[in-house]
Tab-separated table of C-alpha atoms in Angstrom:
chain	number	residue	atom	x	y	z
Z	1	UNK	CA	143.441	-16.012	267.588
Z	2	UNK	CA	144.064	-13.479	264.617
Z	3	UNK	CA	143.620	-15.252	261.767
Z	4	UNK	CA	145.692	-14.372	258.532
Z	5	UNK	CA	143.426	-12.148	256.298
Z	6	UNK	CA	143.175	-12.369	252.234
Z	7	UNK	CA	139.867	-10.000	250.748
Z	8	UNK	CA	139.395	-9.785	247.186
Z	9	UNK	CA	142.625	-11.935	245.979
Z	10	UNK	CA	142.565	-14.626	243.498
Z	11	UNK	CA	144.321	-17.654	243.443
Z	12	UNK	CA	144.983	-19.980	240.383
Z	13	UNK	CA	146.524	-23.265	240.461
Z	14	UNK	CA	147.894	-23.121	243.515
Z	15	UNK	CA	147.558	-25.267	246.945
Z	16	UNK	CA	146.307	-23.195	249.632
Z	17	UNK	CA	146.508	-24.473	253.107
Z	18	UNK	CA	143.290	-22.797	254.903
Z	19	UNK	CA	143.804	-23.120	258.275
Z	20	UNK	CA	144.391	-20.109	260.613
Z	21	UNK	CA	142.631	-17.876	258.002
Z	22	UNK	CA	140.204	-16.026	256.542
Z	23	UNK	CA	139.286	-15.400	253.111
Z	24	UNK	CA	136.263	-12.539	251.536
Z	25	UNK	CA	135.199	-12.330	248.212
Z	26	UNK	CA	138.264	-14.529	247.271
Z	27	UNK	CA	138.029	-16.570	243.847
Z	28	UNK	CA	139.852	-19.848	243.604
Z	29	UNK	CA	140.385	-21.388	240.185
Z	30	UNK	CA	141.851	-25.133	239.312
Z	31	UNK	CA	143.243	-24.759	242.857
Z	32	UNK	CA	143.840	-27.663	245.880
Z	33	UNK	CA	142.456	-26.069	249.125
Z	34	UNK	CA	144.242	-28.419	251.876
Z	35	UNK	CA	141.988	-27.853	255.167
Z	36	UNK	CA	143.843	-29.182	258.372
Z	37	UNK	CA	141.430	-28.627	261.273
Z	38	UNK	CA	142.310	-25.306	262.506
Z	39	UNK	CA	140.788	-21.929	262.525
Z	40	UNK	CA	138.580	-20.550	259.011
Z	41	UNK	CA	136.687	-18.164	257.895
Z	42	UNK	CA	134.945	-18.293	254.346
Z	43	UNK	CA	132.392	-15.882	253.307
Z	44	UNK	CA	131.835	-14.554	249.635
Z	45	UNK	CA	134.034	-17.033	248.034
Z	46	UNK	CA	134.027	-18.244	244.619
Z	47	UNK	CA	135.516	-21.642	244.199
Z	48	UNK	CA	135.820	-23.052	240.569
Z	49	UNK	CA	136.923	-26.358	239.771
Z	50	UNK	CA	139.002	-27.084	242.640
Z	51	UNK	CA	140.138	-29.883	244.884
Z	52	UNK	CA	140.034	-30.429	248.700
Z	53	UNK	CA	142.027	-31.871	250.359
Z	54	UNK	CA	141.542	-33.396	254.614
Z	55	UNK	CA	145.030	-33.150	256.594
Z	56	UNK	CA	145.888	-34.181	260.226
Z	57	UNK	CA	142.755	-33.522	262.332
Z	58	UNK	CA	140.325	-32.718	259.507
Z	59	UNK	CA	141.077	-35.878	258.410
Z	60	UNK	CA	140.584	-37.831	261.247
Z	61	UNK	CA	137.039	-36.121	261.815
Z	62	UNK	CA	136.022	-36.834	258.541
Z	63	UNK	CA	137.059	-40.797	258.545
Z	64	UNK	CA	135.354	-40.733	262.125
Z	65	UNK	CA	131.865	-39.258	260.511
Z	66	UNK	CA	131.647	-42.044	257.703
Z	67	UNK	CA	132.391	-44.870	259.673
Z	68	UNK	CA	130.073	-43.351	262.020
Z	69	UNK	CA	127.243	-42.278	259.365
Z	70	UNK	CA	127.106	-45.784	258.054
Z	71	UNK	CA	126.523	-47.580	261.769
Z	72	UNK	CA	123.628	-45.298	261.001
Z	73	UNK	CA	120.554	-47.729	259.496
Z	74	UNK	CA	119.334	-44.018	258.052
Z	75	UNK	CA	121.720	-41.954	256.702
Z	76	UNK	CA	119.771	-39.152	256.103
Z	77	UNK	CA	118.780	-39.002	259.814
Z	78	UNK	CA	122.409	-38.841	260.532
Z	79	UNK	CA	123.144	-36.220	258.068
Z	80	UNK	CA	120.657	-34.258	259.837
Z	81	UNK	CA	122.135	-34.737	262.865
Z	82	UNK	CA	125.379	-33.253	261.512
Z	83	UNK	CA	123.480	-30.046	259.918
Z	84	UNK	CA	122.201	-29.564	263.774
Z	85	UNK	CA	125.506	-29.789	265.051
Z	86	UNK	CA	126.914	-27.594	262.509
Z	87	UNK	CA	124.162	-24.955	262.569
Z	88	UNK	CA	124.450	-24.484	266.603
Z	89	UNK	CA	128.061	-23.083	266.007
């Protein structure tokens, strides 16, 4: 999938949807980045004093990892189980 490419832009209070994207040595300032499930690409960023937002699948993964991360009786192993996950991708 191409993703839609934005290098060296800044954004200021805006909402940015992120999905299906990629952003390089972007700065985002008193922005809402809204983050939906699909395709990303961060790297170089500079994010200052923004919000962020979950939306459809997003979402529904994170509500499914904290009512699964606190069946957990450690929650730190559990967050390391997560960072494994993550760092295999």
């Amino acid at each position: 999938m191409k993703l839609e490419s934005h290098h060296e832009k800044t954004f200021e209070n805006e909402t940015i949807v992120l999905d299906n994207k990629e952003f390089e040595e972007c700065r985002f300032e008193n922005c809402t980045l809204v983050y939906g499930g699909g395709h990303l690409q961060l790297v170089g960023n500079e994010i200052i004093n923004c919000d962020i937002e979950f939306d459809d699948a997003a979402a529904r993964s994170l509500h499914f990892l904290i009512a699964i991360g606190e069946q957990y009786e450690d929650p730190e192993a559990f967050l390391d189980n997560v960072r494994a996950i993550i760092s295999q991708e």
